[in-house]
Amino acid sequence: MDSDLHIRIDAVDLPGLTCPPGAPADGHVQTYRNVHVAVQRRARRDDLLDIQPGDATSATWTLPCTTTAVATGTDVKGPYVQGRAGERFVHLSWGTVDEPGTFTMFRRAKLLLGAVPADVLDAAVRTGLLVGRLGLTDAHGCPLCARVVPPAITWTAEPAV
């Protein structure tokens, strides 16, 4: 039986509008300006949820999902959940926004749902809300990218509002 679930991503420590921070404008280093971040829709790099500037104090996205009990645990599906069963994830896309407002992606962070502790996911299925909290700046001051698993992200089950 399918159950409704929302995934809320609460992000802090955004890296700013320039990557890398303090990069000279002399062209010797690949520099990205007017950096923004958003959640990418499944299989659609050009369909982004709630684009946020890289210098925001925080960013929050809430994603509608459904869950299904499977032999290996719980499978999560939804319009912003990517990957095959057992390999699900959410993509945070980092990109630049030009004068007309066009978003051009240059890197992504992959929030691995398989890294959510089973007891936390089970509790979230009961409460209706799974919350992932993370900082979005890497050790070099740039946008967080690649695979994101605990302890870089903390997953909790919370009551749905």
PDB file of N, CA and C in Angstrom, residues 1 11-12 25 27 34 37 40 49 51 56 61 63 72 74 79-80 82-83 109 114 117 137 140 147 151 154:
ATOM      1  N   MET A   1       0.842  -1.181   0.000  1.00  0.00           N
ATOM      2  CA  MET A   1       0.000   0.000   0.000  1.00  0.00           C
ATOM      3  C   MET A   1       0.887   1.244   0.000  1.00  0.00           C
ATOM      4  N   ALA A  11      18.434  23.770   4.115  1.00  0.00           N
ATOM      5  CA  ALA A  11      19.840  24.040   3.825  1.00  0.00           C
ATOM      6  C   ALA A  11      20.279  25.367   4.434  1.00  0.00           C
ATOM      7  N   VAL A  12      21.492  25.371   4.961  1.00  0.00           N
ATOM      8  CA  VAL A  12      22.116  26.578   5.519  1.00  0.00           C
ATOM      9  C   VAL A  12      23.527  26.676   4.952  1.00  0.00           C
ATOM     10  N   ALA A  25      39.079  38.057 -11.723  1.00  0.00           N
ATOM     11  CA  ALA A  25      38.319  38.142 -12.974  1.00  0.00           C
ATOM     12  C   ALA A  25      39.250  38.121 -14.186  1.00  0.00           C
ATOM     13  N   GLY A  27      40.414  35.472 -15.795  1.00  0.00           N
ATOM     14  CA  GLY A  27      40.182  34.351 -16.691  1.00  0.00           C
ATOM     15  C   GLY A  27      41.099  33.164 -16.487  1.00  0.00           C
ATOM     16  N   ASN A  34      26.966  34.825 -10.029  1.00  0.00           N
ATOM     17  CA  ASN A  34      25.515  34.792  -9.831  1.00  0.00           C
ATOM     18  C   ASN A  34      25.030  33.343  -9.660  1.00  0.00           C
ATOM     19  N   VAL A  37      20.947  27.806  -6.602  1.00  0.00           N
ATOM     20  CA  VAL A  37      20.732  26.378  -6.365  1.00  0.00           C
ATOM     21  C   VAL A  37      19.235  26.086  -6.374  1.00  0.00           C
ATOM     22  N   GLN A  40      16.247  19.640  -8.755  1.00  0.00           N
ATOM     23  CA  GLN A  40      15.976  19.265 -10.147  1.00  0.00           C
ATOM     24  C   GLN A  40      14.870  18.227 -10.215  1.00  0.00           C
ATOM     25  N   LEU A  49      12.936  23.385  -9.124  1.00  0.00           N
ATOM     26  CA  LEU A  49      12.015  23.815  -8.086  1.00  0.00           C
ATOM     27  C   LEU A  49      12.648  24.913  -7.248  1.00  0.00           C
ATOM     28  N   ILE A  51      14.301  28.110  -7.339  1.00  0.00           N
ATOM     29  CA  ILE A  51      15.707  28.519  -7.451  1.00  0.00           C
ATOM     30  C   ILE A  51      16.024  29.555  -6.374  1.00  0.00           C
ATOM     31  N   ALA A  56      21.858  33.318  -0.139  1.00  0.00           N
ATOM     32  CA  ALA A  56      20.707  33.308   0.776  1.00  0.00           C
ATOM     33  C   ALA A  56      21.161  32.827   2.152  1.00  0.00           C
ATOM     34  N   TRP A  61      13.228  23.410   0.605  1.00  0.00           N
ATOM     35  CA  TRP A  61      12.395  22.854  -0.457  1.00  0.00           C
ATOM     36  C   TRP A  61      11.576  21.724   0.148  1.00  0.00           C
ATOM     37  N   LEU A  63       9.240  18.449  -1.019  1.00  0.00           N
ATOM     38  CA  LEU A  63       8.990  17.605  -2.185  1.00  0.00           C
ATOM     39  C   LEU A  63       7.891  16.592  -1.886  1.00  0.00           C
ATOM     40  N   THR A  72      13.071  -5.034   0.334  1.00  0.00           N
ATOM     41  CA  THR A  72      14.315  -4.498   0.903  1.00  0.00           C
ATOM     42  C   THR A  72      14.095  -3.320   1.839  1.00  0.00           C
ATOM     43  N   THR A  74      11.755   0.353   2.194  1.00  0.00           N
ATOM     44  CA  THR A  74      10.766   1.306   1.712  1.00  0.00           C
ATOM     45  C   THR A  74      11.301   1.991   0.465  1.00  0.00           C
ATOM     46  N   PRO A  79       8.071  13.291  -8.102  1.00  0.00           N
ATOM     47  CA  PRO A  79       8.529  14.049  -9.268  1.00  0.00           C
ATOM     48  C   PRO A  79       9.951  14.596  -9.136  1.00  0.00           C
ATOM     49  N   TYR A  80      10.470  14.682  -7.918  1.00  0.00           N
ATOM     50  CA  TYR A  80      11.825  15.190  -7.709  1.00  0.00           C
ATOM     51  C   TYR A  80      12.775  14.119  -7.169  1.00  0.00           C
ATOM     52  N   GLN A  82      14.988  10.884  -8.039  1.00  0.00           N
ATOM     53  CA  GLN A  82      15.652  10.313  -9.209  1.00  0.00           C
ATOM     54  C   GLN A  82      16.151   8.907  -8.903  1.00  0.00           C
ATOM     55  N   GLY A  83      16.534   8.179  -9.944  1.00  0.00           N
ATOM     56  CA  GLY A  83      17.180   6.886  -9.790  1.00  0.00           C
ATOM     57  C   GLY A  83      16.217   5.714  -9.705  1.00  0.00           C
ATOM     58  N   ALA A 109      24.666  18.291  -6.405  1.00  0.00           N
ATOM     59  CA  ALA A 109      24.818  17.486  -5.198  1.00  0.00           C
ATOM     60  C   ALA A 109      23.749  16.405  -5.255  1.00  0.00           C
ATOM     61  N   GLY A 114      19.078   6.343  -0.033  1.00  0.00           N
ATOM     62  CA  GLY A 114      19.483   5.059   0.507  1.00  0.00           C
ATOM     63  C   GLY A 114      20.322   5.184   1.769  1.00  0.00           C
ATOM     64  N   PRO A 117      18.778   6.411   7.470  1.00  0.00           N
ATOM     65  CA  PRO A 117      18.654   5.230   8.335  1.00  0.00           C
ATOM     66  C   PRO A 117      17.245   4.641   8.245  1.00  0.00           C
ATOM     67  N   THR A 137      28.034  24.523   1.669  1.00  0.00           N
ATOM     68  CA  THR A 137      29.365  24.978   1.283  1.00  0.00           C
ATOM     69  C   THR A 137      30.375  23.881   1.572  1.00  0.00           C
ATOM     70  N   HIS A 140      36.218  23.993   0.489  1.00  0.00           N
ATOM     71  CA  HIS A 140      36.944  25.021  -0.264  1.00  0.00           C
ATOM     72  C   HIS A 140      36.134  26.302  -0.428  1.00  0.00           C
ATOM     73  N   ARG A 147      28.212  13.062  -4.005  1.00  0.00           N
ATOM     74  CA  ARG A 147      27.329  12.266  -3.145  1.00  0.00           C
ATOM     75  C   ARG A 147      27.261  12.888  -1.756  1.00  0.00           C
ATOM     76  N   PRO A 151      27.764  12.030   7.662  1.00  0.00           N
ATOM     77  CA  PRO A 151      27.262  13.097   8.528  1.00  0.00           C
ATOM     78  C   PRO A 151      27.070  14.450   7.830  1.00  0.00           C
ATOM     79  N   THR A 154      21.854  15.378   7.858  1.00  0.00           N
ATOM     80  CA  THR A 154      21.181  14.727   8.980  1.00  0.00           C
ATOM     81  C   THR A 154      19.727  14.516   8.599  1.00  0.00           C
TER      82      THR A 154
END
